[in-house]
Amino acid sequence: MSDKPDKFIDDNGLRLDGRRVDEIRPMKIDIGVLSRADGSCYLEWGKNKVLAAVYGPRTLHPRRKQIPDAALIRYRYNMASFSVEDRIRPGPSRRSVEISKVSAEAFEPVVLTKFYPNTVIDIFTEIIQADAGTRTAAINAASIALADAGIPMKGLVSACAVGKVDGQLVLDLNKDEDNFGAADLPVAMTQDGEITLIQMDGNLTQEEFKEAIEMVRAGCMEILEIQKKALYTKFGDDSSFDLTEE
Ligand code: CDP
């Protein structure tokens, strides 16, 4: 692990990677990268590299797990052993099980599961390279993979973290900011701004918390535009591509 930097924000208000406090890392999205999946996405966000694959809706087995009036959303978040500095032990961990659970719930308000009773929609996310913000990167990729799979949704889900270093709020923490910072607040939201995931490590005052939510909201809206642009580039910017419910 790297040593704690003396300062995270310089006298010009710039962070160690040159970003402003409210600036997200560059994001690159490739759609339909896996031929076996119904929908897929490869997403790079700063140094994070993530793959998402969506399968379904398909009949859920065993039948006792079926929901008679809706599809089940199953979400797997997994870090490749080689994605971090120390090797990650393969298989589920407490952390990955928790992230998988809250990430599935982040999509429940937007996916129109009622159209597909007794089925399952499987979302697999694999972190190939990690540099903080991997759960939010995976959600952004999963959102695109769901759209690529043609799963009807009320809209996309966009996610970003906000945190605190050197006593200042910063958007989209990188690894050092995450490891040594005073707070880390990952958030996912719908395109209408409804929060579907919120977690928090560390401490913020009430005022900081309010400000952090506004900052992360702006970040999510910026990401939404990047996601929409990627989808429009692939599928065309016209009425034939409409995620919304009639
Ligand atoms: O990645 P995210 O910010 O969603 O989750 P985190 O638990 O706050 O982890 C922050 C970062 O720490 C990860 O993105 C990895 O770069 C690193 N990490 C690690 O090196 N080894 C782990 N077992 C877990 C996280």
PDB file of C-alpha atoms and ligand atoms in Angstrom:
ATOM      1  CA  MET A   1       0.000   0.000   0.000  1.00  0.00           C
ATOM      2  CA  SER A   2       1.234   3.514  -0.760  1.00  0.00           C
ATOM      3  CA  ASP A   3       2.079   5.915   2.069  1.00  0.00           C
ATOM      4  CA  LYS A   4      -0.338   8.598   3.138  1.00  0.00           C
ATOM      5  CA  PRO A   5       0.353  11.790   1.157  1.00  0.00           C
ATOM      6  CA  ASP A   6       0.965  14.906   3.251  1.00  0.00           C
ATOM      7  CA  LYS A   7      -1.652  16.810   1.296  1.00  0.00           C
ATOM      8  CA  PHE A   8      -4.460  15.659  -0.992  1.00  0.00           C
ATOM      9  CA  ILE A   9      -5.389  19.083  -2.335  1.00  0.00           C
ATOM     10  CA  ASP A  10      -2.770  21.632  -3.415  1.00  0.00           C
ATOM     11  CA  ASP A  11      -2.828  25.415  -3.081  1.00  0.00           C
ATOM     12  CA  ASN A  12      -4.576  25.711  -6.449  1.00  0.00           C
ATOM     13  CA  GLY A  13      -7.393  23.489  -5.233  1.00  0.00           C
ATOM     14  CA  LEU A  14      -6.274  20.565  -7.381  1.00  0.00           C
ATOM     15  CA  ARG A  15      -6.084  16.959  -6.250  1.00  0.00           C
ATOM     16  CA  LEU A  16      -3.052  14.690  -6.596  1.00  0.00           C
ATOM     17  CA  ASP A  17      -4.348  13.364  -9.932  1.00  0.00           C
ATOM     18  CA  GLY A  18      -4.930  16.920 -11.165  1.00  0.00           C
ATOM     19  CA  ARG A  19      -8.709  16.953 -10.766  1.00  0.00           C
ATOM     20  CA  ARG A  20     -10.817  19.673  -9.203  1.00  0.00           C
ATOM     21  CA  VAL A  21     -12.726  18.656  -6.069  1.00  0.00           C
ATOM     22  CA  ASP A  22     -15.961  18.265  -8.042  1.00  0.00           C
ATOM     23  CA  GLU A  23     -14.478  16.523 -11.070  1.00  0.00           C
ATOM     24  CA  ILE A  24     -15.033  12.855 -11.914  1.00  0.00           C
ATOM     25  CA  ARG A  25     -12.389  10.624 -13.467  1.00  0.00           C
ATOM     26  CA  PRO A  26     -12.583  10.056 -17.252  1.00  0.00           C
ATOM     27  CA  MET A  27     -15.046   7.294 -18.152  1.00  0.00           C
ATOM     28  CA  LYS A  28     -15.025   5.088 -21.244  1.00  0.00           C
ATOM     29  CA  ILE A  29     -17.865   2.729 -22.140  1.00  0.00           C
ATOM     30  CA  ASP A  30     -17.932  -0.132 -24.672  1.00  0.00           C
ATOM     31  CA  ILE A  31     -21.272  -1.859 -25.233  1.00  0.00           C
ATOM     32  CA  GLY A  32     -21.931  -5.442 -26.364  1.00  0.00           C
ATOM     33  CA  VAL A  33     -18.417  -6.738 -25.724  1.00  0.00           C
ATOM     34  CA  LEU A  34     -19.443 -10.311 -24.762  1.00  0.00           C
ATOM     35  CA  SER A  35     -21.150 -12.390 -27.427  1.00  0.00           C
ATOM     36  CA  ARG A  36     -22.620 -15.010 -25.054  1.00  0.00           C
ATOM     37  CA  ALA A  37     -24.368 -12.511 -22.815  1.00  0.00           C
ATOM     38  CA  ASP A  38     -27.747 -10.964 -23.654  1.00  0.00           C
ATOM     39  CA  GLY A  39     -26.254  -7.604 -22.776  1.00  0.00           C
ATOM     40  CA  SER A  40     -22.771  -6.507 -21.779  1.00  0.00           C
ATOM     41  CA  CYS A  41     -20.552  -3.559 -21.086  1.00  0.00           C
ATOM     42  CA  TYR A  42     -16.879  -2.874 -20.493  1.00  0.00           C
ATOM     43  CA  LEU A  43     -16.295   0.281 -18.521  1.00  0.00           C
ATOM     44  CA  GLU A  44     -13.108   2.097 -17.597  1.00  0.00           C
ATOM     45  CA  TRP A  45     -13.273   4.842 -15.012  1.00  0.00           C
ATOM     46  CA  GLY A  46      -9.906   6.295 -14.145  1.00  0.00           C
ATOM     47  CA  LYS A  47      -7.863   3.200 -13.371  1.00  0.00           C
ATOM     48  CA  ASN A  48     -10.930   1.031 -12.672  1.00  0.00           C
ATOM     49  CA  LYS A  49     -11.718  -1.617 -15.279  1.00  0.00           C
ATOM     50  CA  VAL A  50     -15.039  -3.424 -15.042  1.00  0.00           C
ATOM     51  CA  LEU A  51     -17.011  -5.936 -17.103  1.00  0.00           C
ATOM     52  CA  ALA A  52     -20.753  -6.398 -16.753  1.00  0.00           C
ATOM     53  CA  ALA A  53     -22.822  -9.182 -18.318  1.00  0.00           C
ATOM     54  CA  VAL A  54     -26.591  -9.586 -18.210  1.00  0.00           C
ATOM     55  CA  TYR A  55     -28.440 -12.837 -18.849  1.00  0.00           C
ATOM     56  CA  GLY A  56     -32.199 -13.167 -19.007  1.00  0.00           C
ATOM     57  CA  PRO A  57     -34.961 -12.840 -18.263  1.00  0.00           C
ATOM     58  CA  ARG A  58     -34.927 -16.650 -18.130  1.00  0.00           C
ATOM     59  CA  THR A  59     -36.942 -19.154 -16.106  1.00  0.00           C
ATOM     60  CA  LEU A  60     -35.732 -19.280 -12.527  1.00  0.00           C
ATOM     61  CA  HIS A  61     -34.709 -22.610 -11.059  1.00  0.00           C
ATOM     62  CA  PRO A  62     -35.406 -23.988  -8.528  1.00  0.00           C
ATOM     63  CA  ARG A  63     -39.086 -23.175  -8.978  1.00  0.00           C
ATOM     64  CA  ARG A  64     -39.636 -22.523  -5.274  1.00  0.00           C
ATOM     65  CA  LYS A  65     -37.528 -19.381  -5.650  1.00  0.00           C
ATOM     66  CA  GLN A  66     -39.738 -18.012  -8.431  1.00  0.00           C
ATOM     67  CA  ILE A  67     -41.735 -14.833  -7.816  1.00  0.00           C
ATOM     68  CA  PRO A  68     -45.197 -15.356  -9.393  1.00  0.00           C
ATOM     69  CA  ASP A  69     -45.674 -11.736 -10.446  1.00  0.00           C
ATOM     70  CA  ALA A  70     -42.125 -10.505 -11.063  1.00  0.00           C
ATOM     71  CA  ALA A  71     -38.629 -11.311 -12.195  1.00  0.00           C
ATOM     72  CA  LEU A  72     -35.928 -11.790  -9.568  1.00  0.00           C
ATOM     73  CA  ILE A  73     -32.863  -9.577 -10.000  1.00  0.00           C
ATOM     74  CA  ARG A  74     -29.683 -11.416  -9.092  1.00  0.00           C
ATOM     75  CA  TYR A  75     -26.476  -9.388  -8.952  1.00  0.00           C
ATOM     76  CA  ARG A  76     -22.946 -10.601  -8.505  1.00  0.00           C
ATOM     77  CA  TYR A  77     -20.080  -8.243  -7.728  1.00  0.00           C
ATOM     78  CA  ASN A  78     -16.727  -9.950  -7.924  1.00  0.00           C
ATOM     79  CA  MET A  79     -13.168  -8.697  -7.756  1.00  0.00           C
ATOM     80  CA  ALA A  80     -10.668 -10.650  -9.823  1.00  0.00           C
ATOM     81  CA  SER A  81      -7.784 -11.967  -7.723  1.00  0.00           C
ATOM     82  CA  PHE A  82      -5.413  -9.788  -9.712  1.00  0.00           C
ATOM     83  CA  SER A  83      -7.514  -6.615  -9.575  1.00  0.00           C
ATOM     84  CA  VAL A  84      -5.821  -5.144  -6.491  1.00  0.00           C
ATOM     85  CA  GLU A  85      -2.315  -4.852  -5.059  1.00  0.00           C
ATOM     86  CA  ASP A  86      -2.728  -7.822  -2.696  1.00  0.00           C
ATOM     87  CA  ARG A  87      -4.214 -10.943  -4.246  1.00  0.00           C
ATOM     88  CA  ILE A  88      -7.940 -11.310  -3.517  1.00  0.00           C
ATOM     89  CA  ARG A  89      -8.925 -14.776  -2.367  1.00  0.00           C
ATOM     90  CA  PRO A  90     -11.285 -16.226  -5.003  1.00  0.00           C
ATOM     91  CA  GLY A  91     -14.906 -16.813  -4.035  1.00  0.00           C
ATOM     92  CA  PRO A  92     -17.454 -14.730  -2.157  1.00  0.00           C
ATOM     93  CA  SER A  93     -16.348 -12.601   0.777  1.00  0.00           C
ATOM     94  CA  ARG A  94     -18.434 -10.670   3.298  1.00  0.00           C
ATOM     95  CA  ARG A  95     -17.641  -7.519   1.340  1.00  0.00           C
ATOM     96  CA  SER A  96     -18.631  -8.909  -2.067  1.00  0.00           C
ATOM     97  CA  VAL A  97     -21.832 -10.501  -0.736  1.00  0.00           C
ATOM     98  CA  GLU A  98     -22.850  -7.193   0.813  1.00  0.00           C
ATOM     99  CA  ILE A  99     -22.041  -5.196  -2.319  1.00  0.00           C
ATOM    100  CA  SER A 100     -23.934  -7.724  -4.472  1.00  0.00           C
ATOM    101  CA  LYS A 101     -27.010  -7.427  -2.263  1.00  0.00           C
ATOM    102  CA  VAL A 102     -27.173  -3.636  -2.148  1.00  0.00           C
ATOM    103  CA  SER A 103     -26.392  -3.391  -5.863  1.00  0.00           C
ATOM    104  CA  ALA A 104     -29.295  -5.723  -6.769  1.00  0.00           C
ATOM    105  CA  GLU A 105     -31.516  -3.469  -4.663  1.00  0.00           C
ATOM    106  CA  ALA A 106     -30.172  -0.419  -6.504  1.00  0.00           C
ATOM    107  CA  PHE A 107     -31.828  -1.732  -9.683  1.00  0.00           C
ATOM    108  CA  GLU A 108     -35.124  -2.953  -8.215  1.00  0.00           C
ATOM    109  CA  PRO A 109     -36.883   0.450  -8.463  1.00  0.00           C
ATOM    110  CA  VAL A 110     -36.060   0.845 -12.175  1.00  0.00           C
ATOM    111  CA  VAL A 111     -36.251  -2.611 -13.776  1.00  0.00           C
ATOM    112  CA  LEU A 112     -39.810  -3.449 -14.858  1.00  0.00           C
ATOM    113  CA  THR A 113     -39.681  -6.889 -13.297  1.00  0.00           C
ATOM    114  CA  LYS A 114     -43.478  -7.290 -13.376  1.00  0.00           C
ATOM    115  CA  PHE A 115     -43.288  -8.021 -17.115  1.00  0.00           C
ATOM    116  CA  TYR A 116     -41.387 -11.243 -16.483  1.00  0.00           C
ATOM    117  CA  PRO A 117     -42.996 -13.364 -13.758  1.00  0.00           C
ATOM    118  CA  ASN A 118     -41.137 -16.469 -12.524  1.00  0.00           C
ATOM    119  CA  THR A 119     -37.915 -15.463 -14.224  1.00  0.00           C
ATOM    120  CA  VAL A 120     -34.496 -14.282 -13.178  1.00  0.00           C
ATOM    121  CA  ILE A 121     -32.401 -11.452 -14.563  1.00  0.00           C
ATOM    122  CA  ASP A 122     -28.763 -12.198 -13.804  1.00  0.00           C
ATOM    123  CA  ILE A 123     -26.286  -9.342 -13.619  1.00  0.00           C
ATOM    124  CA  PHE A 124     -22.635 -10.325 -13.295  1.00  0.00           C
ATOM    125  CA  THR A 125     -20.007  -7.688 -12.639  1.00  0.00           C
ATOM    126  CA  GLU A 126     -16.302  -8.442 -12.596  1.00  0.00           C
ATOM    127  CA  ILE A 127     -13.727  -5.975 -11.366  1.00  0.00           C
ATOM    128  CA  ILE A 128     -10.651  -6.506 -13.518  1.00  0.00           C
ATOM    129  CA  GLN A 129      -8.682  -3.602 -12.069  1.00  0.00           C
ATOM    130  CA  ALA A 130      -9.603  -1.687  -8.931  1.00  0.00           C
ATOM    131  CA  ASP A 131      -8.798   1.865  -7.903  1.00  0.00           C
ATOM    132  CA  ALA A 132     -11.649   2.819  -5.541  1.00  0.00           C
ATOM    133  CA  GLY A 133     -15.241   3.300  -6.567  1.00  0.00           C
ATOM    134  CA  THR A 134     -15.530  -0.198  -7.983  1.00  0.00           C
ATOM    135  CA  ARG A 135     -19.065  -0.808  -6.689  1.00  0.00           C
ATOM    136  CA  THR A 136     -20.239   2.383  -8.369  1.00  0.00           C
ATOM    137  CA  ALA A 137     -18.284   1.563 -11.553  1.00  0.00           C
ATOM    138  CA  ALA A 138     -19.922  -1.881 -11.607  1.00  0.00           C
ATOM    139  CA  ILE A 139     -23.403  -0.340 -11.213  1.00  0.00           C
ATOM    140  CA  ASN A 140     -22.748   2.080 -14.081  1.00  0.00           C
ATOM    141  CA  ALA A 141     -21.617  -0.817 -16.284  1.00  0.00           C
ATOM    142  CA  ALA A 142     -24.520  -3.044 -15.189  1.00  0.00           C
ATOM    143  CA  SER A 143     -26.992  -0.311 -16.052  1.00  0.00           C
ATOM    144  CA  ILE A 144     -25.658  -0.205 -19.623  1.00  0.00           C
ATOM    145  CA  ALA A 145     -25.553  -4.012 -19.887  1.00  0.00           C
ATOM    146  CA  LEU A 146     -29.232  -4.160 -18.841  1.00  0.00           C
ATOM    147  CA  ALA A 147     -30.129  -1.649 -21.530  1.00  0.00           C
ATOM    148  CA  ASP A 148     -28.030  -3.601 -24.048  1.00  0.00           C
ATOM    149  CA  ALA A 149     -29.979  -6.743 -23.083  1.00  0.00           C
ATOM    150  CA  GLY A 150     -33.200  -4.886 -23.897  1.00  0.00           C
ATOM    151  CA  ILE A 151     -34.530  -5.187 -20.362  1.00  0.00           C
ATOM    152  CA  PRO A 152     -37.315  -2.620 -19.932  1.00  0.00           C
ATOM    153  CA  MET A 153     -36.439  -0.034 -17.315  1.00  0.00           C
ATOM    154  CA  LYS A 154     -37.883   3.244 -16.124  1.00  0.00           C
ATOM    155  CA  GLY A 155     -34.452   4.676 -16.821  1.00  0.00           C
ATOM    156  CA  LEU A 156     -30.772   4.143 -16.197  1.00  0.00           C
ATOM    157  CA  VAL A 157     -29.081   3.950 -12.810  1.00  0.00           C
ATOM    158  CA  SER A 158     -25.957   6.070 -12.343  1.00  0.00           C
ATOM    159  CA  ALA A 159     -23.556   5.829  -9.438  1.00  0.00           C
ATOM    160  CA  CYS A 160     -20.673   7.772  -7.964  1.00  0.00           C
ATOM    161  CA  ALA A 161     -18.955   8.232  -4.619  1.00  0.00           C
ATOM    162  CA  VAL A 162     -18.211  11.398  -2.714  1.00  0.00           C
ATOM    163  CA  GLY A 163     -15.862  11.700   0.219  1.00  0.00           C
ATOM    164  CA  LYS A 164     -13.729  13.958   2.345  1.00  0.00           C
ATOM    165  CA  VAL A 165      -9.990  14.590   2.304  1.00  0.00           C
ATOM    166  CA  ASP A 166      -8.032  17.458   3.876  1.00  0.00           C
ATOM    167  CA  GLY A 167     -11.307  18.617   5.411  1.00  0.00           C
ATOM    168  CA  GLN A 168     -12.860  19.150   1.957  1.00  0.00           C
ATOM    169  CA  LEU A 169     -15.528  17.231   0.086  1.00  0.00           C
ATOM    170  CA  VAL A 170     -14.276  15.551  -3.085  1.00  0.00           C
ATOM    171  CA  LEU A 171     -16.214  13.787  -5.813  1.00  0.00           C
ATOM    172  CA  ASP A 172     -15.298  10.317  -7.124  1.00  0.00           C
ATOM    173  CA  LEU A 173     -12.504   9.290  -4.748  1.00  0.00           C
ATOM    174  CA  ASN A 174      -9.418   7.606  -6.132  1.00  0.00           C
ATOM    175  CA  LYS A 175      -7.671   4.869  -4.161  1.00  0.00           C
ATOM    176  CA  ASP A 176      -5.473   7.067  -1.937  1.00  0.00           C
ATOM    177  CA  GLU A 177      -8.382   9.400  -1.220  1.00  0.00           C
ATOM    178  CA  ASP A 178     -10.533   6.390  -0.362  1.00  0.00           C
ATOM    179  CA  ASN A 179      -7.911   4.653   1.783  1.00  0.00           C
ATOM    180  CA  PHE A 180      -6.712   7.687   3.729  1.00  0.00           C
ATOM    181  CA  GLY A 181      -9.734   9.984   3.540  1.00  0.00           C
ATOM    182  CA  ALA A 182     -12.144  10.841   6.346  1.00  0.00           C
ATOM    183  CA  ALA A 183     -15.327   9.668   4.590  1.00  0.00           C
ATOM    184  CA  ASP A 184     -16.538   7.644   1.596  1.00  0.00           C
ATOM    185  CA  LEU A 185     -20.157   7.846   0.498  1.00  0.00           C
ATOM    186  CA  PRO A 186     -21.105   5.762  -2.551  1.00  0.00           C
ATOM    187  CA  VAL A 187     -24.501   6.633  -4.031  1.00  0.00           C
ATOM    188  CA  ALA A 188     -26.594   5.299  -6.920  1.00  0.00           C
ATOM    189  CA  MET A 189     -29.616   7.102  -8.296  1.00  0.00           C
ATOM    190  CA  THR A 190     -32.244   6.958 -10.995  1.00  0.00           C
ATOM    191  CA  GLN A 191     -32.339   9.537 -13.753  1.00  0.00           C
ATOM    192  CA  ASP A 192     -35.044  11.293 -11.707  1.00  0.00           C
ATOM    193  CA  GLY A 193     -32.617  11.646  -8.818  1.00  0.00           C
ATOM    194  CA  GLU A 194     -34.201   8.986  -6.598  1.00  0.00           C
ATOM    195  CA  ILE A 195     -31.448   7.426  -4.494  1.00  0.00           C
ATOM    196  CA  THR A 196     -31.396   3.617  -4.846  1.00  0.00           C
ATOM    197  CA  LEU A 197     -28.133   2.928  -3.010  1.00  0.00           C
ATOM    198  CA  ILE A 198     -26.399   4.838  -0.284  1.00  0.00           C
ATOM    199  CA  GLN A 199     -23.620   3.635   1.970  1.00  0.00           C
ATOM    200  CA  MET A 200     -21.180   5.477   4.148  1.00  0.00           C
ATOM    201  CA  ASP A 201     -17.808   4.952   5.738  1.00  0.00           C
ATOM    202  CA  GLY A 202     -16.329   7.571   8.061  1.00  0.00           C
ATOM    203  CA  ASN A 203     -17.872  10.756   9.371  1.00  0.00           C
ATOM    204  CA  LEU A 204     -19.449  13.902   7.958  1.00  0.00           C
ATOM    205  CA  THR A 205     -21.277  16.718   9.705  1.00  0.00           C
ATOM    206  CA  GLN A 206     -24.941  17.235   8.786  1.00  0.00           C
ATOM    207  CA  GLU A 207     -23.992  20.245   6.662  1.00  0.00           C
ATOM    208  CA  GLU A 208     -21.249  18.304   4.894  1.00  0.00           C
ATOM    209  CA  PHE A 209     -23.633  15.429   4.323  1.00  0.00           C
ATOM    210  CA  LYS A 210     -26.157  17.714   2.625  1.00  0.00           C
ATOM    211  CA  GLU A 211     -23.452  19.259   0.487  1.00  0.00           C
ATOM    212  CA  ALA A 212     -22.031  15.818  -0.324  1.00  0.00           C
ATOM    213  CA  ILE A 213     -25.411  14.622  -1.588  1.00  0.00           C
ATOM    214  CA  GLU A 214     -25.681  17.637  -3.885  1.00  0.00           C
ATOM    215  CA  MET A 215     -22.146  17.047  -5.142  1.00  0.00           C
ATOM    216  CA  VAL A 216     -22.753  13.358  -5.799  1.00  0.00           C
ATOM    217  CA  ARG A 217     -26.081  14.152  -7.470  1.00  0.00           C
ATOM    218  CA  ALA A 218     -24.268  16.373  -9.947  1.00  0.00           C
ATOM    219  CA  GLY A 219     -21.705  13.606 -10.471  1.00  0.00           C
ATOM    220  CA  CYS A 220     -24.418  11.014 -11.141  1.00  0.00           C
ATOM    221  CA  MET A 221     -26.133  13.320 -13.629  1.00  0.00           C
ATOM    222  CA  GLU A 222     -22.836  13.819 -15.435  1.00  0.00           C
ATOM    223  CA  ILE A 223     -22.374  10.044 -15.570  1.00  0.00           C
ATOM    224  CA  LEU A 224     -25.948   9.610 -16.815  1.00  0.00           C
ATOM    225  CA  GLU A 225     -25.075  11.829 -19.786  1.00  0.00           C
ATOM    226  CA  ILE A 226     -21.980   9.704 -20.527  1.00  0.00           C
ATOM    227  CA  GLN A 227     -24.094   6.518 -20.312  1.00  0.00           C
ATOM    228  CA  LYS A 228     -26.803   7.964 -22.563  1.00  0.00           C
ATOM    229  CA  LYS A 229     -24.252   9.144 -25.083  1.00  0.00           C
ATOM    230  CA  ALA A 230     -22.682   5.660 -25.223  1.00  0.00           C
ATOM    231  CA  LEU A 231     -26.116   4.076 -25.777  1.00  0.00           C
ATOM    232  CA  TYR A 232     -27.109   6.623 -28.387  1.00  0.00           C
ATOM    233  CA  THR A 233     -23.823   6.117 -30.220  1.00  0.00           C
ATOM    234  CA  LYS A 234     -24.461   2.377 -30.334  1.00  0.00           C
ATOM    235  CA  PHE A 235     -28.209   2.299 -30.912  1.00  0.00           C
ATOM    236  CA  GLY A 236     -29.058   5.680 -32.378  1.00  0.00           C
ATOM    237  CA  ASP A 237     -30.488   8.819 -30.875  1.00  0.00           C
ATOM    238  CA  ASP A 238     -34.110   8.425 -31.916  1.00  0.00           C
ATOM    239  CA  SER A 239     -37.477   7.152 -30.733  1.00  0.00           C
ATOM    240  CA  SER A 240     -36.592   3.543 -31.586  1.00  0.00           C
ATOM    241  CA  PHE A 241     -34.481   3.593 -28.432  1.00  0.00           C
ATOM    242  CA  ASP A 242     -36.792   4.291 -25.560  1.00  0.00           C
ATOM    243  CA  LEU A 243     -36.240   2.799 -22.131  1.00  0.00           C
ATOM    244  CA  THR A 244     -39.292   4.313 -20.585  1.00  0.00           C
ATOM    245  CA  GLU A 245     -42.572   2.660 -19.754  1.00  0.00           C
ATOM    246  CA  GLU A 246     -45.541   3.409 -22.045  1.00  0.00           C
TER     247      GLU A 246
HETATM  248  O1  CDP B   1     -14.146  -0.079  -4.652  1.00  0.00           O
HETATM  249  P1  CDP B   1     -15.084   0.558  -3.678  1.00  0.00           P
HETATM  250  O2  CDP B   1     -14.701   1.984  -3.382  1.00  0.00           O
HETATM  251  O3  CDP B   1     -16.520   0.417  -4.089  1.00  0.00           O
HETATM  252  O4  CDP B   1     -14.972  -0.274  -2.328  1.00  0.00           O
HETATM  253  P2  CDP B   1     -14.051  -0.064  -1.039  1.00  0.00           P
HETATM  254  O5  CDP B   1     -14.338  -1.243  -0.155  1.00  0.00           O
HETATM  255  O6  CDP B   1     -14.239   1.310  -0.497  1.00  0.00           O
HETATM  256  O7  CDP B   1     -12.583  -0.248  -1.590  1.00  0.00           O
HETATM  257  C1  CDP B   1     -11.846   0.817  -2.079  1.00  0.00           C
HETATM  258  C2  CDP B   1     -10.669   0.300  -2.866  1.00  0.00           C
HETATM  259  O8  CDP B   1      -9.785  -0.388  -2.012  1.00  0.00           O
HETATM  260  C3  CDP B   1     -11.012  -0.713  -3.959  1.00  0.00           C
HETATM  261  O9  CDP B   1     -11.524  -0.135  -5.134  1.00  0.00           O
HETATM  262  C4  CDP B   1      -9.666  -1.347  -4.171  1.00  0.00           C
HETATM  263  O10 CDP B   1      -8.853  -0.514  -4.972  1.00  0.00           O
HETATM  264  C5  CDP B   1      -9.120  -1.399  -2.749  1.00  0.00           C
HETATM  265  N1  CDP B   1      -9.364  -2.721  -2.136  1.00  0.00           N
HETATM  266  C6  CDP B   1      -8.299  -3.609  -2.052  1.00  0.00           C
HETATM  267  O11 CDP B   1      -7.202  -3.271  -2.467  1.00  0.00           O
HETATM  268  N2  CDP B   1      -8.489  -4.863  -1.509  1.00  0.00           N
HETATM  269  C7  CDP B   1      -9.719  -5.237  -1.061  1.00  0.00           C
HETATM  270  N3  CDP B   1      -9.872  -6.444  -0.528  1.00  0.00           N
HETATM  271  C8  CDP B   1     -10.796  -4.348  -1.144  1.00  0.00           C
HETATM  272  C9  CDP B   1     -10.596  -3.085  -1.686  1.00  0.00           C
END
